[in-house]
């Protein structure tokens, strides 16, 4: 090989190596920038969390008891900031078609990239009276959302704010009013699951690997999944059930707001394992399976925790 050809080849090789090193540096820098260290303190009464714009995280904050003081905050590499405001009591939140959708008592809001919020669904749009909208989940096709109406929540608790024992006379008086609704992106609403004795005060709603809904009954503690077309409880009681999810391996996850716990449930044996306990509350988590964790709001503490799911 001629000396000039050898030198040219060497130069090209050096350029290629340089490009590779720079590329790897930039990629590693992006990874470092995108890493967020949990736990993160987000504010007063965080209820639900999702991943959204630019892979940042968005959390509903109920804040105080005044109308309009509810917020959505963004967690990014730059910290925590208010992203949208003007809500009353925001609960479940999801990201779909470049918008955030969140429930707020009897209203569904739609929030764009700039944090501008508009009412998507009002109380009067529902086919039945809604009393207390809570968790939200994206449907299997990505064409709409499910939302849980807990129904009449004022009958669930005693004077100490504890859930009535299931064998008590008061438990028999809890009305069967909770429903699961489906709302498409055009605003059309249908009842995905009507009232059901096993589903008193439904809080959590999710979509399983078959595209069917899963429901967490807050009062009864049932984790309900579809079996032969009917919602059927998994083994165990999880009173105060909040979030419900299933991973790609078939395992289920459920949090208990009242007990401050999160369980992982084997998809085959239905045996449950506690992933975390001792929290002041365990609200509506976000399953981030690619990172092996749940991002879990502790509403009372005002924190978002990362919970390892590979136990």
Short mmCIF file of N, CA, C and O in Angstrom, two decimals, residues 33-81:
data_model
loop_
_atom_site.label_atom_id
_atom_site.label_comp_id
_atom_site.label_asym_id
_atom_site.label_seq_id
_atom_site.Cartn_x
_atom_site.Cartn_y
_atom_site.Cartn_z
N UNK A 33 -28.39 13.42 32.10
CA UNK A 33 -29.31 14.52 32.26
C UNK A 33 -30.73 14.04 32.51
O UNK A 33 -31.50 14.70 33.20
N UNK A 34 -31.07 12.91 31.89
CA UNK A 34 -32.45 12.44 32.02
C UNK A 34 -32.69 11.69 33.33
O UNK A 34 -33.82 11.45 33.70
N UNK A 35 -31.61 11.31 34.02
CA UNK A 35 -31.77 10.59 35.29
C UNK A 35 -32.32 11.53 36.36
O UNK A 35 -31.83 12.64 36.55
N UNK A 36 -33.32 11.06 37.06
CA UNK A 36 -33.91 11.79 38.17
C UNK A 36 -33.79 10.90 39.39
O UNK A 36 -34.18 9.73 39.36
N UNK A 37 -33.25 11.42 40.44
CA UNK A 37 -33.04 10.64 41.66
C UNK A 37 -34.28 10.74 42.55
O UNK A 37 -34.69 11.83 42.93
N UNK A 38 -34.86 9.59 42.85
CA UNK A 38 -35.99 9.52 43.76
C UNK A 38 -35.51 9.03 45.12
O UNK A 38 -34.52 8.32 45.19
N UNK A 39 -36.16 9.42 46.22
CA UNK A 39 -37.46 10.10 46.29
C UNK A 39 -37.37 11.59 45.97
O UNK A 39 -36.30 12.19 46.10
N UNK A 40 -38.52 12.14 45.57
CA UNK A 40 -38.64 13.55 45.24
C UNK A 40 -39.81 14.13 46.02
O UNK A 40 -40.91 13.57 46.01
N UNK A 41 -39.57 15.25 46.69
CA UNK A 41 -40.66 15.95 47.38
C UNK A 41 -41.35 16.84 46.36
O UNK A 41 -40.71 17.67 45.71
N UNK A 42 -42.67 16.69 46.21
CA UNK A 42 -43.37 17.38 45.13
C UNK A 42 -44.39 18.41 45.61
O UNK A 42 -44.80 19.27 44.83
N UNK A 43 -44.82 18.34 46.85
CA UNK A 43 -45.82 19.30 47.32
C UNK A 43 -46.88 18.64 48.17
O UNK A 43 -46.68 17.55 48.72
N UNK A 44 -48.03 19.29 48.26
CA UNK A 44 -49.08 18.88 49.18
C UNK A 44 -50.07 17.93 48.51
O UNK A 44 -50.68 18.27 47.50
N UNK A 45 -50.22 16.74 49.06
CA UNK A 45 -51.19 15.74 48.65
C UNK A 45 -51.05 15.29 47.19
O UNK A 45 -51.97 15.43 46.39
N UNK A 46 -49.90 14.72 46.83
CA UNK A 46 -49.78 14.12 45.49
C UNK A 46 -50.63 12.86 45.40
O UNK A 46 -50.60 12.02 46.29
N UNK A 47 -51.38 12.71 44.32
CA UNK A 47 -52.29 11.59 44.18
C UNK A 47 -51.86 10.60 43.09
O UNK A 47 -51.86 9.41 43.29
N UNK A 48 -51.47 11.12 41.92
CA UNK A 48 -51.22 10.23 40.79
C UNK A 48 -50.04 10.76 39.99
O UNK A 48 -49.77 11.97 39.97
N UNK A 49 -49.32 9.86 39.29
CA UNK A 49 -48.15 10.23 38.51
C UNK A 49 -48.13 9.48 37.18
O UNK A 49 -48.58 8.33 37.11
N UNK A 50 -47.65 10.15 36.13
CA UNK A 50 -47.49 9.53 34.83
C UNK A 50 -46.26 10.10 34.16
O UNK A 50 -45.75 11.15 34.56
N UNK A 51 -45.76 9.42 33.14
CA UNK A 51 -44.70 9.97 32.30
C UNK A 51 -45.37 10.67 31.12
O UNK A 51 -46.33 10.15 30.55
N UNK A 52 -44.84 11.85 30.75
CA UNK A 52 -45.48 12.61 29.68
C UNK A 52 -44.49 13.31 28.78
O UNK A 52 -43.54 12.69 28.28
N UNK A 53 -44.68 14.60 28.56
CA UNK A 53 -43.89 15.37 27.62
C UNK A 53 -42.39 15.25 27.93
O UNK A 53 -41.96 15.38 29.07
N UNK A 54 -41.61 15.00 26.86
CA UNK A 54 -40.14 14.93 26.97
C UNK A 54 -39.66 13.91 28.00
O UNK A 54 -38.57 14.05 28.57
N UNK A 55 -40.47 12.88 28.23
CA UNK A 55 -40.16 11.84 29.20
C UNK A 55 -40.03 12.36 30.63
O UNK A 55 -39.41 11.71 31.49
N UNK A 56 -40.59 13.53 30.88
CA UNK A 56 -40.67 14.02 32.25
C UNK A 56 -41.89 13.40 32.93
O UNK A 56 -42.74 12.79 32.28
N UNK A 57 -41.98 13.59 34.24
CA UNK A 57 -43.07 13.01 35.01
C UNK A 57 -44.01 14.11 35.48
O UNK A 57 -43.59 15.23 35.77
N UNK A 58 -45.30 13.75 35.55
CA UNK A 58 -46.33 14.73 35.89
C UNK A 58 -47.19 14.17 37.02
O UNK A 58 -47.64 13.02 36.96
N UNK A 59 -47.38 14.99 38.04
CA UNK A 59 -48.03 14.56 39.28
C UNK A 59 -49.20 15.49 39.59
O UNK A 59 -49.06 16.72 39.53
N UNK A 60 -50.35 14.91 39.93
CA UNK A 60 -51.48 15.71 40.40
C UNK A 60 -51.30 16.02 41.88
O UNK A 60 -50.99 15.13 42.68
N UNK A 61 -51.50 17.29 42.24
CA UNK A 61 -51.45 17.72 43.63
C UNK A 61 -52.82 18.24 44.03
O UNK A 61 -53.34 19.19 43.42
N UNK A 62 -53.38 17.67 45.06
CA UNK A 62 -54.69 18.10 45.53
C UNK A 62 -54.58 19.40 46.33
O UNK A 62 -55.52 20.19 46.39
N UNK A 63 -53.44 19.60 46.98
CA UNK A 63 -53.18 20.79 47.80
C UNK A 63 -54.22 20.95 48.90
O UNK A 63 -54.59 19.99 49.55
N UNK A 64 -54.75 22.18 49.11
CA UNK A 64 -55.68 22.42 50.21
C UNK A 64 -57.12 22.13 49.85
O UNK A 64 -57.41 21.37 48.93
N UNK A 65 -58.02 22.78 50.56
CA UNK A 65 -59.45 22.52 50.36
C UNK A 65 -60.15 23.63 49.58
O UNK A 65 -61.36 23.58 49.39
N UNK A 66 -59.40 24.62 49.12
CA UNK A 66 -60.01 25.71 48.37
C UNK A 66 -60.21 25.33 46.91
O UNK A 66 -59.38 24.63 46.32
N UNK A 67 -61.32 25.78 46.33
CA UNK A 67 -61.57 25.54 44.92
C UNK A 67 -60.48 26.20 44.08
O UNK A 67 -60.09 27.35 44.33
N UNK A 68 -59.98 25.46 43.11
CA UNK A 68 -59.00 26.01 42.18
C UNK A 68 -57.57 25.98 42.64
O UNK A 68 -56.68 26.46 41.92
N UNK A 69 -57.29 25.37 43.83
CA UNK A 69 -55.90 25.36 44.29
C UNK A 69 -55.15 24.09 43.89
O UNK A 69 -53.97 23.92 44.21
N UNK A 70 -55.80 23.18 43.17
CA UNK A 70 -55.14 21.96 42.70
C UNK A 70 -54.19 22.24 41.55
O UNK A 70 -54.40 23.17 40.76
N UNK A 71 -53.13 21.42 41.46
CA UNK A 71 -52.09 21.66 40.45
C UNK A 71 -51.62 20.35 39.84
O UNK A 71 -51.83 19.27 40.38
N UNK A 72 -50.94 20.49 38.70
CA UNK A 72 -50.11 19.42 38.14
C UNK A 72 -48.69 19.95 38.15
O UNK A 72 -48.43 21.05 37.65
N UNK A 73 -47.76 19.18 38.75
CA UNK A 73 -46.36 19.58 38.74
C UNK A 73 -45.57 18.65 37.83
O UNK A 73 -45.94 17.49 37.62
N UNK A 74 -44.49 19.19 37.30
CA UNK A 74 -43.59 18.45 36.42
C UNK A 74 -42.30 18.15 37.17
O UNK A 74 -41.73 19.03 37.81
N UNK A 75 -41.86 16.88 37.08
CA UNK A 75 -40.57 16.49 37.62
C UNK A 75 -39.62 16.26 36.44
O UNK A 75 -39.88 15.41 35.59
N UNK A 76 -38.55 17.02 36.38
CA UNK A 76 -37.56 16.88 35.31
C UNK A 76 -36.17 16.93 35.91
O UNK A 76 -36.01 17.06 37.13
N UNK A 77 -35.14 16.88 35.06
CA UNK A 77 -33.76 16.98 35.54
C UNK A 77 -33.50 18.34 36.19
O UNK A 77 -32.53 18.50 36.94
N UNK A 78 -34.38 19.30 35.90
CA UNK A 78 -34.21 20.64 36.45
C UNK A 78 -34.93 20.82 37.80
O UNK A 78 -34.89 21.90 38.37
N UNK A 79 -35.62 19.77 38.24
CA UNK A 79 -36.33 19.85 39.51
C UNK A 79 -37.82 19.75 39.35
O UNK A 79 -38.32 19.15 38.40
N UNK A 80 -38.56 20.35 40.28
CA UNK A 80 -40.03 20.29 40.29
C UNK A 80 -40.57 21.69 40.05
O UNK A 80 -40.12 22.66 40.66
N UNK A 81 -41.54 21.78 39.13
CA UNK A 81 -42.17 23.07 38.87
C UNK A 81 -43.66 22.87 38.61
O UNK A 81 -44.09 21.79 38.19
#
